[in-house]
Amino acid sequence: MMDEDRIISKRDIIFIMILLIALSLVILIIHFNKRTGYYVTLSADGDVIETFSLDDDMEYRFETEAGFNVIVIEDGQVYVREADCRDKICVNHSRISNVGETIICLPHKLVIEITE
Ligand SMILES: [Zn+2]
């Protein structure tokens, strides 16, 4: 009787482990899909002006009376390639690729943010 119980619980453990592995795979797949579902949001003075997919490589020229910024989306990363602002903080900022990361150009009141 005792032996039989032990065999059943061993099988249960194996079954639970298989379930856990399957669950981990599902979580990994969801996580991967999420990563490719990121967006790049451009805001000026607090208003969202453009939203781009982080998956599509492109170049966008943001221009106001204050000046311009050339924003580049490349290989899932975003950076400012060129700008005529006085501090060039946006141009010198490292590339961003994670949700919540931002590049801010204070002189142009431009905020580039990665969102889901
Ligand atoms: Zn700037």
Tab-separated table of C-alpha atoms and ligand atoms in Angstrom:
chain	number	residue	atom	x	y	z
A	1	MET	CA	0.000	0.000	0.000
A	2	MET	CA	2.770	2.376	1.004
A	3	ASP	CA	4.772	1.503	-2.133
A	4	GLU	CA	1.824	2.176	-4.408
A	5	ASP	CA	1.286	5.603	-2.858
A	6	ARG	CA	4.932	6.416	-3.426
A	7	ILE	CA	4.763	5.431	-7.105
A	8	ILE	CA	1.686	7.592	-7.625
A	9	SER	CA	3.314	10.611	-6.003
A	10	LYS	CA	6.438	10.149	-8.140
A	11	ARG	CA	4.269	10.140	-11.230
A	12	ASP	CA	2.527	13.236	-9.944
A	13	ILE	CA	5.875	14.965	-9.506
A	14	ILE	CA	6.905	14.087	-13.055
A	15	PHE	CA	3.550	15.312	-14.330
A	16	ILE	CA	3.900	18.591	-12.408
A	17	MET	CA	7.443	19.035	-13.742
A	18	ILE	CA	6.251	18.547	-17.322
A	19	LEU	CA	3.489	21.080	-16.656
A	20	LEU	CA	6.027	23.546	-15.240
A	21	ILE	CA	8.302	23.145	-18.263
A	22	ALA	CA	5.341	23.661	-20.609
A	23	LEU	CA	4.283	26.713	-18.585
A	24	SER	CA	7.817	28.159	-18.729
A	25	LEU	CA	7.808	27.746	-22.506
A	26	VAL	CA	4.460	29.550	-22.775
A	27	ILE	CA	5.760	32.395	-20.585
A	28	LEU	CA	8.913	32.635	-22.722
A	29	ILE	CA	6.852	32.792	-25.922
A	30	ILE	CA	4.565	35.484	-24.456
A	31	HIS	CA	7.601	37.433	-23.255
A	32	PHE	CA	9.206	37.232	-26.707
A	33	ASN	CA	6.002	38.383	-28.413
A	34	LYS	CA	5.754	41.282	-25.970
A	35	ARG	CA	9.260	42.410	-26.789
A	36	THR	CA	8.396	42.702	-30.431
A	37	GLY	CA	5.222	44.619	-29.544
A	38	TYR	CA	7.006	47.739	-28.304
A	39	TYR	CA	6.260	51.218	-29.527
A	40	VAL	CA	8.121	54.465	-29.751
A	41	THR	CA	6.067	57.434	-28.655
A	42	LEU	CA	7.057	61.000	-29.447
A	43	SER	CA	5.602	63.734	-27.275
A	44	ALA	CA	6.067	67.453	-27.600
A	45	ASP	CA	5.089	69.666	-24.712
A	46	GLY	CA	3.191	66.769	-23.134
A	47	ASP	CA	1.111	65.877	-26.206
A	48	VAL	CA	1.697	62.638	-28.074
A	49	ILE	CA	2.427	63.549	-31.681
A	50	GLU	CA	3.555	60.253	-33.215
A	51	THR	CA	3.714	56.562	-32.358
A	52	PHE	CA	5.901	54.121	-34.266
A	53	SER	CA	6.486	50.395	-33.966
A	54	LEU	CA	9.918	49.565	-32.546
A	55	ASP	CA	10.063	46.675	-35.042
A	56	ASP	CA	10.107	48.845	-38.134
A	57	ASP	CA	13.434	50.467	-38.949
A	58	MET	CA	12.828	54.062	-39.952
A	59	GLU	CA	13.876	57.655	-39.669
A	60	TYR	CA	11.639	60.514	-38.571
A	61	ARG	CA	12.348	64.203	-38.727
A	62	PHE	CA	10.688	66.115	-35.918
A	63	GLU	CA	10.549	69.793	-36.638
A	64	THR	CA	9.174	72.837	-34.825
A	65	GLU	CA	10.009	76.544	-34.717
A	66	ALA	CA	12.478	75.634	-31.973
A	67	GLY	CA	14.450	73.325	-34.270
A	68	PHE	CA	14.642	69.758	-35.451
A	69	ASN	CA	15.563	66.266	-34.257
A	70	VAL	CA	16.189	63.295	-36.517
A	71	ILE	CA	14.962	60.206	-34.682
A	72	VAL	CA	16.133	56.819	-35.917
A	73	ILE	CA	14.618	53.418	-35.140
A	74	GLU	CA	17.100	50.659	-35.942
A	75	ASP	CA	17.307	46.997	-34.865
A	76	GLY	CA	14.806	47.543	-32.035
A	77	GLN	CA	16.716	50.543	-30.702
A	78	VAL	CA	16.002	54.262	-30.831
A	79	TYR	CA	18.387	57.188	-30.948
A	80	VAL	CA	18.590	60.786	-32.078
A	81	ARG	CA	21.037	60.998	-34.963
A	82	GLU	CA	20.938	64.701	-35.485
A	83	ALA	CA	19.528	67.804	-33.821
A	84	ASP	CA	20.125	71.518	-33.781
A	85	CYS	CA	19.412	72.017	-30.091
A	86	ARG	CA	22.039	73.860	-28.072
A	87	ASP	CA	22.900	71.155	-25.536
A	88	LYS	CA	22.917	68.059	-27.831
A	89	ILE	CA	21.980	65.913	-24.842
A	90	CYS	CA	19.470	64.004	-26.997
A	91	VAL	CA	22.118	63.273	-29.660
A	92	ASN	CA	24.660	62.130	-27.084
A	93	HIS	CA	22.131	59.952	-25.259
A	94	SER	CA	22.780	56.221	-25.563
A	95	ARG	CA	20.376	54.140	-27.622
A	96	ILE	CA	17.223	53.038	-25.814
A	97	SER	CA	15.373	49.749	-26.286
A	98	ASN	CA	13.438	48.947	-23.094
A	99	VAL	CA	9.945	49.980	-22.023
A	100	GLY	CA	10.001	53.135	-19.909
A	101	GLU	CA	13.325	54.403	-21.250
A	102	THR	CA	13.300	57.929	-22.633
A	103	ILE	CA	15.390	60.360	-24.607
A	104	ILE	CA	14.505	63.939	-23.791
A	105	CYS	CA	15.401	67.049	-25.725
A	106	LEU	CA	14.675	69.848	-23.305
A	107	PRO	CA	15.297	72.778	-25.671
A	108	HIS	CA	12.762	71.310	-28.133
A	109	LYS	CA	10.421	69.979	-25.392
A	110	LEU	CA	10.610	66.598	-27.108
A	111	VAL	CA	10.229	63.309	-25.262
A	112	ILE	CA	10.912	59.983	-26.987
A	113	GLU	CA	9.645	57.080	-24.929
A	114	ILE	CA	9.395	53.328	-25.435
A	115	THR	CA	5.969	52.000	-24.541
A	116	GLU	CA	4.093	48.719	-24.793
B	1	ZN	ZN	18.356	68.012	-27.979
